[in-house]
GROMACS .gro file of C-alpha atoms in nm:
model
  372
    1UNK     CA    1  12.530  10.141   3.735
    2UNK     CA    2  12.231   9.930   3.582
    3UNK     CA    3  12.239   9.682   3.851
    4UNK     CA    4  12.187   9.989   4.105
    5UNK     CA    5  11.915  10.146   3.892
    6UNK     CA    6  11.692   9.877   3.832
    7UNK     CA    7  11.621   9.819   4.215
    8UNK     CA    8  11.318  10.050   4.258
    9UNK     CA    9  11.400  10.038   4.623
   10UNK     CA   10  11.692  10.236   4.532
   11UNK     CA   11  11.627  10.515   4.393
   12UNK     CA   12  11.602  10.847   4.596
   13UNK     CA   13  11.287  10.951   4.772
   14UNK     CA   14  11.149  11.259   4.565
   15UNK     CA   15  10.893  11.547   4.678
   16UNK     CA   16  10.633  11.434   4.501
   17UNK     CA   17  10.651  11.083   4.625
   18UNK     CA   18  10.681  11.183   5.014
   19UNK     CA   19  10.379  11.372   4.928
   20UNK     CA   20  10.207  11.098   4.792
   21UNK     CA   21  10.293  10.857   5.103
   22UNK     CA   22  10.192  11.131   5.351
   23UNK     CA   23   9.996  11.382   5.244
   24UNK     CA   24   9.836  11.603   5.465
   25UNK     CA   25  10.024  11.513   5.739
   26UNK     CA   26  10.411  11.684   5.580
   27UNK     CA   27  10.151  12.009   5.639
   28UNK     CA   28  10.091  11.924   6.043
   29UNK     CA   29  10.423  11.781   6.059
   30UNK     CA   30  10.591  12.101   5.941
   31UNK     CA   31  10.392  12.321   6.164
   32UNK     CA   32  10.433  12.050   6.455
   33UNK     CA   33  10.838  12.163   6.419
   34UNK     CA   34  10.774  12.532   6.416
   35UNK     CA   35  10.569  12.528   6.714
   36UNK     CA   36  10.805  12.335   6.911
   37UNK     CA   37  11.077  12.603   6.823
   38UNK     CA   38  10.878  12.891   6.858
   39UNK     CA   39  10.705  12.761   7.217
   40UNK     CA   40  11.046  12.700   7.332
   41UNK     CA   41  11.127  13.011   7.296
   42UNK     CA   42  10.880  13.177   7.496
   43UNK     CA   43  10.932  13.174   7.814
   44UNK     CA   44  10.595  13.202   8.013
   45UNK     CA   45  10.464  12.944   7.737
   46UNK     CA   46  10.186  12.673   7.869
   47UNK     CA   47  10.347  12.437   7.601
   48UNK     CA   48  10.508  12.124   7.767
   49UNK     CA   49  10.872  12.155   7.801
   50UNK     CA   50  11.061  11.805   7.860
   51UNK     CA   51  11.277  11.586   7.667
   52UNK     CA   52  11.009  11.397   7.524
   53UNK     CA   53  10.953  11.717   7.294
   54UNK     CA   54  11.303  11.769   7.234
   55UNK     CA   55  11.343  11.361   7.165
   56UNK     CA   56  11.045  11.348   6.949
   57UNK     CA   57  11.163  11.674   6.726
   58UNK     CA   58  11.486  11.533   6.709
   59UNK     CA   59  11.360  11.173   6.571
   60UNK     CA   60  11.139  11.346   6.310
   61UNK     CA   61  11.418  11.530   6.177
   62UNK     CA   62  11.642  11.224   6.182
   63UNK     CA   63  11.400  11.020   6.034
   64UNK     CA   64  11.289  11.271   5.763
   65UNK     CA   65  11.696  11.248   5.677
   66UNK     CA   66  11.723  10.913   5.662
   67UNK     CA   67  11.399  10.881   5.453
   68UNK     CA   68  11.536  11.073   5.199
   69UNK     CA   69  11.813  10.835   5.057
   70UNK     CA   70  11.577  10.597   4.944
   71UNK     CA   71  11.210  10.521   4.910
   72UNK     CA   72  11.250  10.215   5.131
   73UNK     CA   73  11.333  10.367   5.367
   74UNK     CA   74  11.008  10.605   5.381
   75UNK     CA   75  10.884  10.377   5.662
   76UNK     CA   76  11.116  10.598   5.872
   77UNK     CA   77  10.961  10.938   5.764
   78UNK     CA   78  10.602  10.795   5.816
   79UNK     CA   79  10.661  10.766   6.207
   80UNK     CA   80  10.868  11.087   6.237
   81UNK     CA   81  10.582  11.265   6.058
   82UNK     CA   82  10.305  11.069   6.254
   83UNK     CA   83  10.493  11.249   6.545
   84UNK     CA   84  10.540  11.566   6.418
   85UNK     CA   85  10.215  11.595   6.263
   86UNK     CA   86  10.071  11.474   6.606
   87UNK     CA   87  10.227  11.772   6.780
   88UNK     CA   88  10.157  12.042   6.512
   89UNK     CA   89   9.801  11.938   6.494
   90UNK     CA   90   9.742  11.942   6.906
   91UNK     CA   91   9.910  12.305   6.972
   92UNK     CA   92   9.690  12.389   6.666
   93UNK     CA   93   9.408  12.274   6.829
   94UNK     CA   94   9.449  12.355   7.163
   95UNK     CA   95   9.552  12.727   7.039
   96UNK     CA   96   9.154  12.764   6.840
   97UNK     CA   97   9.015  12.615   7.123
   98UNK     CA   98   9.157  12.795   7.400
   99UNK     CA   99   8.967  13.123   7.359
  100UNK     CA  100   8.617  13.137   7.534
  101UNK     CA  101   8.541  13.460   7.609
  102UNK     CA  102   8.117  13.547   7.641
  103UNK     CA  103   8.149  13.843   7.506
  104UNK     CA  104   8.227  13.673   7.129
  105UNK     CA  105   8.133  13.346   7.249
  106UNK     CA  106   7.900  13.284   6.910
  107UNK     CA  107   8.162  13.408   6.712
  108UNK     CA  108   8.412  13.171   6.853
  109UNK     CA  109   8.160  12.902   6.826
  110UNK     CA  110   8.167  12.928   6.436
  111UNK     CA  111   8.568  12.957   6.441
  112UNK     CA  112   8.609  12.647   6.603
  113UNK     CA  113   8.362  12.482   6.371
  114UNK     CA  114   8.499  12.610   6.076
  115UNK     CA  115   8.824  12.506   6.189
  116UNK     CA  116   8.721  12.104   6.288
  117UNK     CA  117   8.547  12.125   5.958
  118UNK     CA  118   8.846  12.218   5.784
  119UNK     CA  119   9.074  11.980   5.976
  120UNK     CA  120   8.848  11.647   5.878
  121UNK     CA  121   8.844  11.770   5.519
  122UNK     CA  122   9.214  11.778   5.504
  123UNK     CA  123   9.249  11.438   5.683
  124UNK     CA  124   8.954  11.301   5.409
  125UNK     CA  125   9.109  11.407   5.074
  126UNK     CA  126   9.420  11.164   5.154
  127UNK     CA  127   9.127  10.867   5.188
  128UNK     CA  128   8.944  10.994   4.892
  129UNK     CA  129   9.128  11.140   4.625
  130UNK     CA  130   9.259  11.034   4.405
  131UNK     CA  131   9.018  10.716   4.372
  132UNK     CA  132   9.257  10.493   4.222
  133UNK     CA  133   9.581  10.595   4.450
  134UNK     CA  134   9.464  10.686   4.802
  135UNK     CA  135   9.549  10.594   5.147
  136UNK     CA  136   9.264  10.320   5.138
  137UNK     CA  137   9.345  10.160   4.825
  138UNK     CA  138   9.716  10.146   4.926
  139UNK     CA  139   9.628  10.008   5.255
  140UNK     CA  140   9.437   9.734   5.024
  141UNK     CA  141   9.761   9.654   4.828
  142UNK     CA  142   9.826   9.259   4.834
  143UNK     CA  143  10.124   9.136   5.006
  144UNK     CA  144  10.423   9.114   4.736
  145UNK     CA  145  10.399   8.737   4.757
  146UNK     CA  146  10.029   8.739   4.700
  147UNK     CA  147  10.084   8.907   4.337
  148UNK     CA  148  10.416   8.932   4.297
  149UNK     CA  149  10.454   9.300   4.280
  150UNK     CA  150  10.263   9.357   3.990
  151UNK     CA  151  10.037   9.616   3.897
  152UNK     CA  152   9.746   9.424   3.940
  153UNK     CA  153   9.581   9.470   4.258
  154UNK     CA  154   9.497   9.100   4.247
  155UNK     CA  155   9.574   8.809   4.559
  156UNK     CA  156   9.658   8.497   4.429
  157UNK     CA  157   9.820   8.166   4.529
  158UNK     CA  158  10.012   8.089   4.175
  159UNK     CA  159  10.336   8.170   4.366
  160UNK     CA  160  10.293   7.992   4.739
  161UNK     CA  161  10.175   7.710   4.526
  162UNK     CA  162  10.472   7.719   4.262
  163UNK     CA  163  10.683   7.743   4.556
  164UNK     CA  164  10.502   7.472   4.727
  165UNK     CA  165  10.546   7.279   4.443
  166UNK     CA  166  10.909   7.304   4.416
  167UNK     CA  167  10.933   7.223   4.792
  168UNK     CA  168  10.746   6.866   4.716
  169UNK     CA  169  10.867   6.781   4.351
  170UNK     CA  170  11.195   6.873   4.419
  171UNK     CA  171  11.540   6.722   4.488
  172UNK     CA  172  11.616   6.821   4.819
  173UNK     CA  173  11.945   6.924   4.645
  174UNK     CA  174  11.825   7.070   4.355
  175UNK     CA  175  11.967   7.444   4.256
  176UNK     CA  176  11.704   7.701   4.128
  177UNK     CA  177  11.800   7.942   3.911
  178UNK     CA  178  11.575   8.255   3.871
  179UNK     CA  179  11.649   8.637   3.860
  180UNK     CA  180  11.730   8.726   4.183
  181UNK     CA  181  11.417   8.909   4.307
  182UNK     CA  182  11.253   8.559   4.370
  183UNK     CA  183  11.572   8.424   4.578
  184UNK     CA  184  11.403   8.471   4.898
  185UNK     CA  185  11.046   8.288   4.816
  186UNK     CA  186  11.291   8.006   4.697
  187UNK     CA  187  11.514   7.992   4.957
  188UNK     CA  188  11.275   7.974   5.220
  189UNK     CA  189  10.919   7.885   5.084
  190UNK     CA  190  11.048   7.651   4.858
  191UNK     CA  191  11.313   7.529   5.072
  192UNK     CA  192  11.539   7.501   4.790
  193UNK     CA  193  11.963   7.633   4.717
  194UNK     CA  194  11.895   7.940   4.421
  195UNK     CA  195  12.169   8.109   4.247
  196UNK     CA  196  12.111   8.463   4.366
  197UNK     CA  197  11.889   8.618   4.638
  198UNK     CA  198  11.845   8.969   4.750
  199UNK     CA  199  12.093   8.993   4.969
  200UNK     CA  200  12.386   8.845   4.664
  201UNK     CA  201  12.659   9.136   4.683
  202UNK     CA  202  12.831   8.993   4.406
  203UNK     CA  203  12.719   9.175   4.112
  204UNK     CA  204  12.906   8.915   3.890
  205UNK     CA  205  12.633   8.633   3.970
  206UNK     CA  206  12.370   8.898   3.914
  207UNK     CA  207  12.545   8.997   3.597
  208UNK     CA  208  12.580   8.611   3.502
  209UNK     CA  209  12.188   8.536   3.526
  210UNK     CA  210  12.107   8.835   3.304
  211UNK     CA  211  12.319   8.712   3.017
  212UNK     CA  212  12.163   8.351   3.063
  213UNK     CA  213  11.885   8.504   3.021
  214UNK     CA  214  11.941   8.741   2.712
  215UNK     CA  215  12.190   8.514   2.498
  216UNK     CA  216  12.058   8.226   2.271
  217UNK     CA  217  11.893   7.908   2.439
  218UNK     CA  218  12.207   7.707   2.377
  219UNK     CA  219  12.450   7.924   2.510
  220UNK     CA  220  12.211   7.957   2.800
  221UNK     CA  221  12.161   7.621   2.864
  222UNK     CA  222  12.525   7.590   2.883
  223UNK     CA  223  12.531   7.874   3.164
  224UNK     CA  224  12.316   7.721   3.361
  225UNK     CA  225  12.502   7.453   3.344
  226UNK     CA  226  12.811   7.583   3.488
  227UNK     CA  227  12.566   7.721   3.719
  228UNK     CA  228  12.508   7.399   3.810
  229UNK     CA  229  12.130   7.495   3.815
  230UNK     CA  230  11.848   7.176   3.793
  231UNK     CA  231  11.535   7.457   3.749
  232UNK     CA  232  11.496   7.729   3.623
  233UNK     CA  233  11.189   8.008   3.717
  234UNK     CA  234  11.057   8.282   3.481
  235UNK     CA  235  10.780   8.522   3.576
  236UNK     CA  236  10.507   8.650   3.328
  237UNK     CA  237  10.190   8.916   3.451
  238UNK     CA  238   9.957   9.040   3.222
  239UNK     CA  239   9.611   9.021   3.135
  240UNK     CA  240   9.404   8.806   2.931
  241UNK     CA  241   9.165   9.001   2.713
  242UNK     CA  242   8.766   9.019   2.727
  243UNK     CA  243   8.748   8.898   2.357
  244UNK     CA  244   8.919   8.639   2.207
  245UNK     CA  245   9.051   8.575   1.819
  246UNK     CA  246   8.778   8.282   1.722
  247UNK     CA  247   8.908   8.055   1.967
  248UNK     CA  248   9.245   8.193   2.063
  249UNK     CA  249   9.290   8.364   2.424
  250UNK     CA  250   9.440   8.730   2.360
  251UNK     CA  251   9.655   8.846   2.654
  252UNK     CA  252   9.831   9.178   2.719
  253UNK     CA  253  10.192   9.172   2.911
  254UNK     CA  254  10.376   9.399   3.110
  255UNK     CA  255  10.216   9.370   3.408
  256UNK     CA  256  10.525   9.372   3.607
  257UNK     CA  257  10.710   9.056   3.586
  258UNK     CA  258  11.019   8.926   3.395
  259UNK     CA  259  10.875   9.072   3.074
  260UNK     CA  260  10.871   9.466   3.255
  261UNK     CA  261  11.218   9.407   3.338
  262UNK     CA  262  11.397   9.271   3.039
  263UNK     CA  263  11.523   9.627   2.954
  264UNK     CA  264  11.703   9.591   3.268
  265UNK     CA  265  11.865   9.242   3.201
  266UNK     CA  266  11.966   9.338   2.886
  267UNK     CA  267  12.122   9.682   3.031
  268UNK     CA  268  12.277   9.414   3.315
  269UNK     CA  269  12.432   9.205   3.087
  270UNK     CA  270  12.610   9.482   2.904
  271UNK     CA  271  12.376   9.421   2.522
  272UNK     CA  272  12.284   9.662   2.321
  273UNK     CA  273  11.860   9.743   2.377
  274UNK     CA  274  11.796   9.826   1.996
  275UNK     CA  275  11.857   9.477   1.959
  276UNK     CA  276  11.655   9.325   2.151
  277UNK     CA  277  11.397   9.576   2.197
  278UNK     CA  278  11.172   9.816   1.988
  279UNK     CA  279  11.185  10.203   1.991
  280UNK     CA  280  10.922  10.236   2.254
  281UNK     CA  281  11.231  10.075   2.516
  282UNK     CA  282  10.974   9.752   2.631
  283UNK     CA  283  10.851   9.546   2.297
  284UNK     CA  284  11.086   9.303   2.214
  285UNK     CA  285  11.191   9.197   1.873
  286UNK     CA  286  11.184   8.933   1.681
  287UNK     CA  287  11.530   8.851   1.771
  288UNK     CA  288  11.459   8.896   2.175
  289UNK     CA  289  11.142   8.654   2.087
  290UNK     CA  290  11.327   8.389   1.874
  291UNK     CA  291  11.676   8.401   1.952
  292UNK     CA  292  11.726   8.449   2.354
  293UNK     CA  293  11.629   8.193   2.594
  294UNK     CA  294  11.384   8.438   2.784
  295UNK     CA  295  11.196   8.506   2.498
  296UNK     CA  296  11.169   8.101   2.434
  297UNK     CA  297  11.089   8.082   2.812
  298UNK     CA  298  10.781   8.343   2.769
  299UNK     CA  299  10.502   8.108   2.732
  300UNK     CA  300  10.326   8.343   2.471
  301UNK     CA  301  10.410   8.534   2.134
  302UNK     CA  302  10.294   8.805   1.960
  303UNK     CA  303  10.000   8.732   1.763
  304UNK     CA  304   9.947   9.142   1.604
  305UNK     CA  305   9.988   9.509   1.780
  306UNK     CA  306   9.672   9.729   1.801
  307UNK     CA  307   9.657  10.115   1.873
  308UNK     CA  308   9.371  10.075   2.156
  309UNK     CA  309   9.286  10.485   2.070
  310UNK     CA  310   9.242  10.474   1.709
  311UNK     CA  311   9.179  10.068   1.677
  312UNK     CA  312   9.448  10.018   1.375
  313UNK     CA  313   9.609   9.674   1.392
  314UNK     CA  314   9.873   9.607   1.247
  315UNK     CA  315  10.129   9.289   1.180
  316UNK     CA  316  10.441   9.434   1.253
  317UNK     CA  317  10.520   9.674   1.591
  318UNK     CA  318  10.488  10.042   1.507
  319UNK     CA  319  10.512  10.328   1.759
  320UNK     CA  320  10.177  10.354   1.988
  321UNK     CA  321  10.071  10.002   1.920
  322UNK     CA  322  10.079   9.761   2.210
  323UNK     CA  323  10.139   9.397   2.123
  324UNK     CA  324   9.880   9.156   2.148
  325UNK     CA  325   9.995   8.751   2.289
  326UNK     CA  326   9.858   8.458   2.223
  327UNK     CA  327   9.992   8.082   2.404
  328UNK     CA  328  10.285   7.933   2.272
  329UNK     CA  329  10.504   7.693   2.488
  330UNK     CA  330  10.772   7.657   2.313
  331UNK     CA  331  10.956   7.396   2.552
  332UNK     CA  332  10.739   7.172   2.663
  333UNK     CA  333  10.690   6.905   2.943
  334UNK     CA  334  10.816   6.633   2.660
  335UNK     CA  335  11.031   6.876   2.439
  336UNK     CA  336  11.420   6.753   2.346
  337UNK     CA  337  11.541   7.151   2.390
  338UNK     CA  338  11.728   7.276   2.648
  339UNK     CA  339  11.444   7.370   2.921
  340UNK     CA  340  11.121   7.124   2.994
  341UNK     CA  341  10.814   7.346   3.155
  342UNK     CA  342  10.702   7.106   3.423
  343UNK     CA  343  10.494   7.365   3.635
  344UNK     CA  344  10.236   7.704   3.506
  345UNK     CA  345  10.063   7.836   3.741
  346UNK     CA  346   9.720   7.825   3.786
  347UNK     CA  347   9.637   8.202   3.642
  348UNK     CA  348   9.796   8.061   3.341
  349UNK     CA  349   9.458   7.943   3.236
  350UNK     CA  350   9.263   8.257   3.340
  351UNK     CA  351   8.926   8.352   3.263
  352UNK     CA  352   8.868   8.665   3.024
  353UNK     CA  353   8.896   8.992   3.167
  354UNK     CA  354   9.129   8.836   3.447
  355UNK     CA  355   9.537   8.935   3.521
  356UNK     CA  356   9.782   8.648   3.506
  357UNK     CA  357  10.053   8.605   3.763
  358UNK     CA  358  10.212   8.345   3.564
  359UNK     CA  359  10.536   8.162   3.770
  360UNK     CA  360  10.663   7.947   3.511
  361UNK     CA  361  10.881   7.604   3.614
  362UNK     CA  362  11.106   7.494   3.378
  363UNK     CA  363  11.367   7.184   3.441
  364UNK     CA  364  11.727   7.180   3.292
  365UNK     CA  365  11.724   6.907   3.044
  366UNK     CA  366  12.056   6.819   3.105
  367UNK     CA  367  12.062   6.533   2.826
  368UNK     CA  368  12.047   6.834   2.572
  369UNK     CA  369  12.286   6.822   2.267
  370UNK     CA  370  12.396   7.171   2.108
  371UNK     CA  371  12.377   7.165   1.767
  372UNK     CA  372  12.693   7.398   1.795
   0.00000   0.00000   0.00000
């Protein structure tokens, strides 16, 4: 089901991705279980015997289960394997440390050093490596709201203060249509009805907003319509470039906002991709650019695509060429069209080198006259 498969949160927890949440510690944690089993079966063992043990084995396992239906639910395995872990590595401990014998006291002097060596180099490598994906760095990850769970390890304000915005410019009645991953910020930060939130269990409403968004601007001007919607919200990230063209900003999308999930809206609203989108499954065409309402609602257009390995450019998409944007409102604050942008964002007008987190504001013009 597309509407399933394009929540990340979703999907199902994989090896590699538990190990990348936890590292070291699925080691302890799996030797934490094995000594529990094997301690409690010896009977003149000094290992504690209560029902704490027994409880905390039995919430590891339980919460390693439940982990594994979906990633969101990792937060579960994280304290089960804290636990575990916690166990594994003290029986480990106390069993290196335990010996002191004088006649090999030396040589149990350089075991147990070895063996607190090795320990902190194993808890390090999950800090340190790799550089750009460790613990520390994913303890540094902005809140979603911050940068609204892009790529870019950015904080920003552009949406407390689009939401903000809304709140104060606003109809208190006013209906905000936006794809439904924003409902929330809406709902409560802006203080403002929206058309679908994450907790909508209709997929038909879901369903409805995708083919707003992917059919032409007059047919989804009239769906918002019957929507009833006053505003509309679309979400650009990218990254303005460190040169410009004379004096044109260059920007580079997919960054993680509306324009990294089109493939999904178009899956959503039951359209076929080649239409919309080149062979590489994320460029748009000309048709997605020209003849949908969320490519009229991008505030940029594709200026040229360049091959950053080999520098070609070249005026039409080919495979390995990313596109370049330049700025191009194409419904503007005074325009007759269906949609009027009356809020950007302040990253909008970012400096070179810096990430946009572009929330984009765009009233209904409801005095709007289809041609057809």
């Amino acid at each position: 089901v597309p509407l399933v498969d394009s929540v990340a949160e979703h999907a199902s927890t994989t090896i590699q991705q538990s190990f990348f949440f936890h590292s070291i510690l699925m080691i302890f944690a799996g030797l934490g279980i094995w000594l529990i089993v094997k301690n409690h079966q010896i009977k003149n063992s000094s290992f504690i015997k209560n029902d704490m043990i027994l409880f905390s084995l039995i919430f590891g396992l339980i919460g390693i289960y439940v982990s594994s239906a979906f990633v969101r639910l990792e937060v579960f395995a994280s304290l089960s394997l804290i636990i575990l872990s916690s166990i594994g590595l003290s029986l480990l401990v106390k069993e290196i440390l335990k010996n002191n014998t004088e006649s090999k006291k030396f040589k149990n002097l350089i075991i147990k050093f070895s063996f607190l060596v090795g320990i902190i180099i194993l808890l390090v490598i999950p800090i340190s490596f790799p550089s750009n994906s460790n613990w520390v760095t994913a303890a540094k990850t902005p809140l979603t709201i911050l940068n609204g769970g892009t790529a870019y390890p950015v904080s920003t304000n552009d949406w407390l203060e689009s939401m903000e915005w809304i709140k104060t410019n606003t109809p208190k009645d006013a209906v905000i249509a936006s794809w439904w991953d924003y409902g929330y910020w809406i709902s409560t930060l802006g203080q403002r009805a929206t058309i679908a939130d994450n907790s909508t269990i209709h997929t038909n409403t879901i369903e409805n907003l995708a083919k707003m968004l992917m059919n032409s601007p007059e047919e989804g001007w009239q769906m918002l319509r019957d929507m009833q919607a006053d505003y509309v919200i679309v979400f650009v990230s990218g990254q303005r470039l460190a040169v410009d063209n004379e004096d044109q900003a260059l920007y580079v999308l997919q960054g993680g906002g509306d324009e990294s999930k089109k493939q999904w809206f178009i899956r959503i609203a039951e359209e076929p991709l080649t239409q919309y989108l080149q062979s590489d499954g994320i460029t748009g065409t000309d048709y997605f650019w020209n003849d949908t309402l969320l490519g009229k609602m991008f505030p940029f257009t594709p200026l040229a695509y360049i091959n950053f390995q080999t520098n070609e450019q070249s005026a039409t998409y080919q495979p390995g060429f990313t596109p370049i944007y330049v700025k191009d409102i194409k419904y503007t604050s005074d325009s007759d069209g269906p949609l009027r942008l009356v809020h950007a964002s302040p990253s909008f007008d970012a400096e070179k080198g810096q990430p946009i987190i572009g929330v984009f504001i765009y009233e209904v013009n409801k005095d709007f006259v289809p041609t057809n």
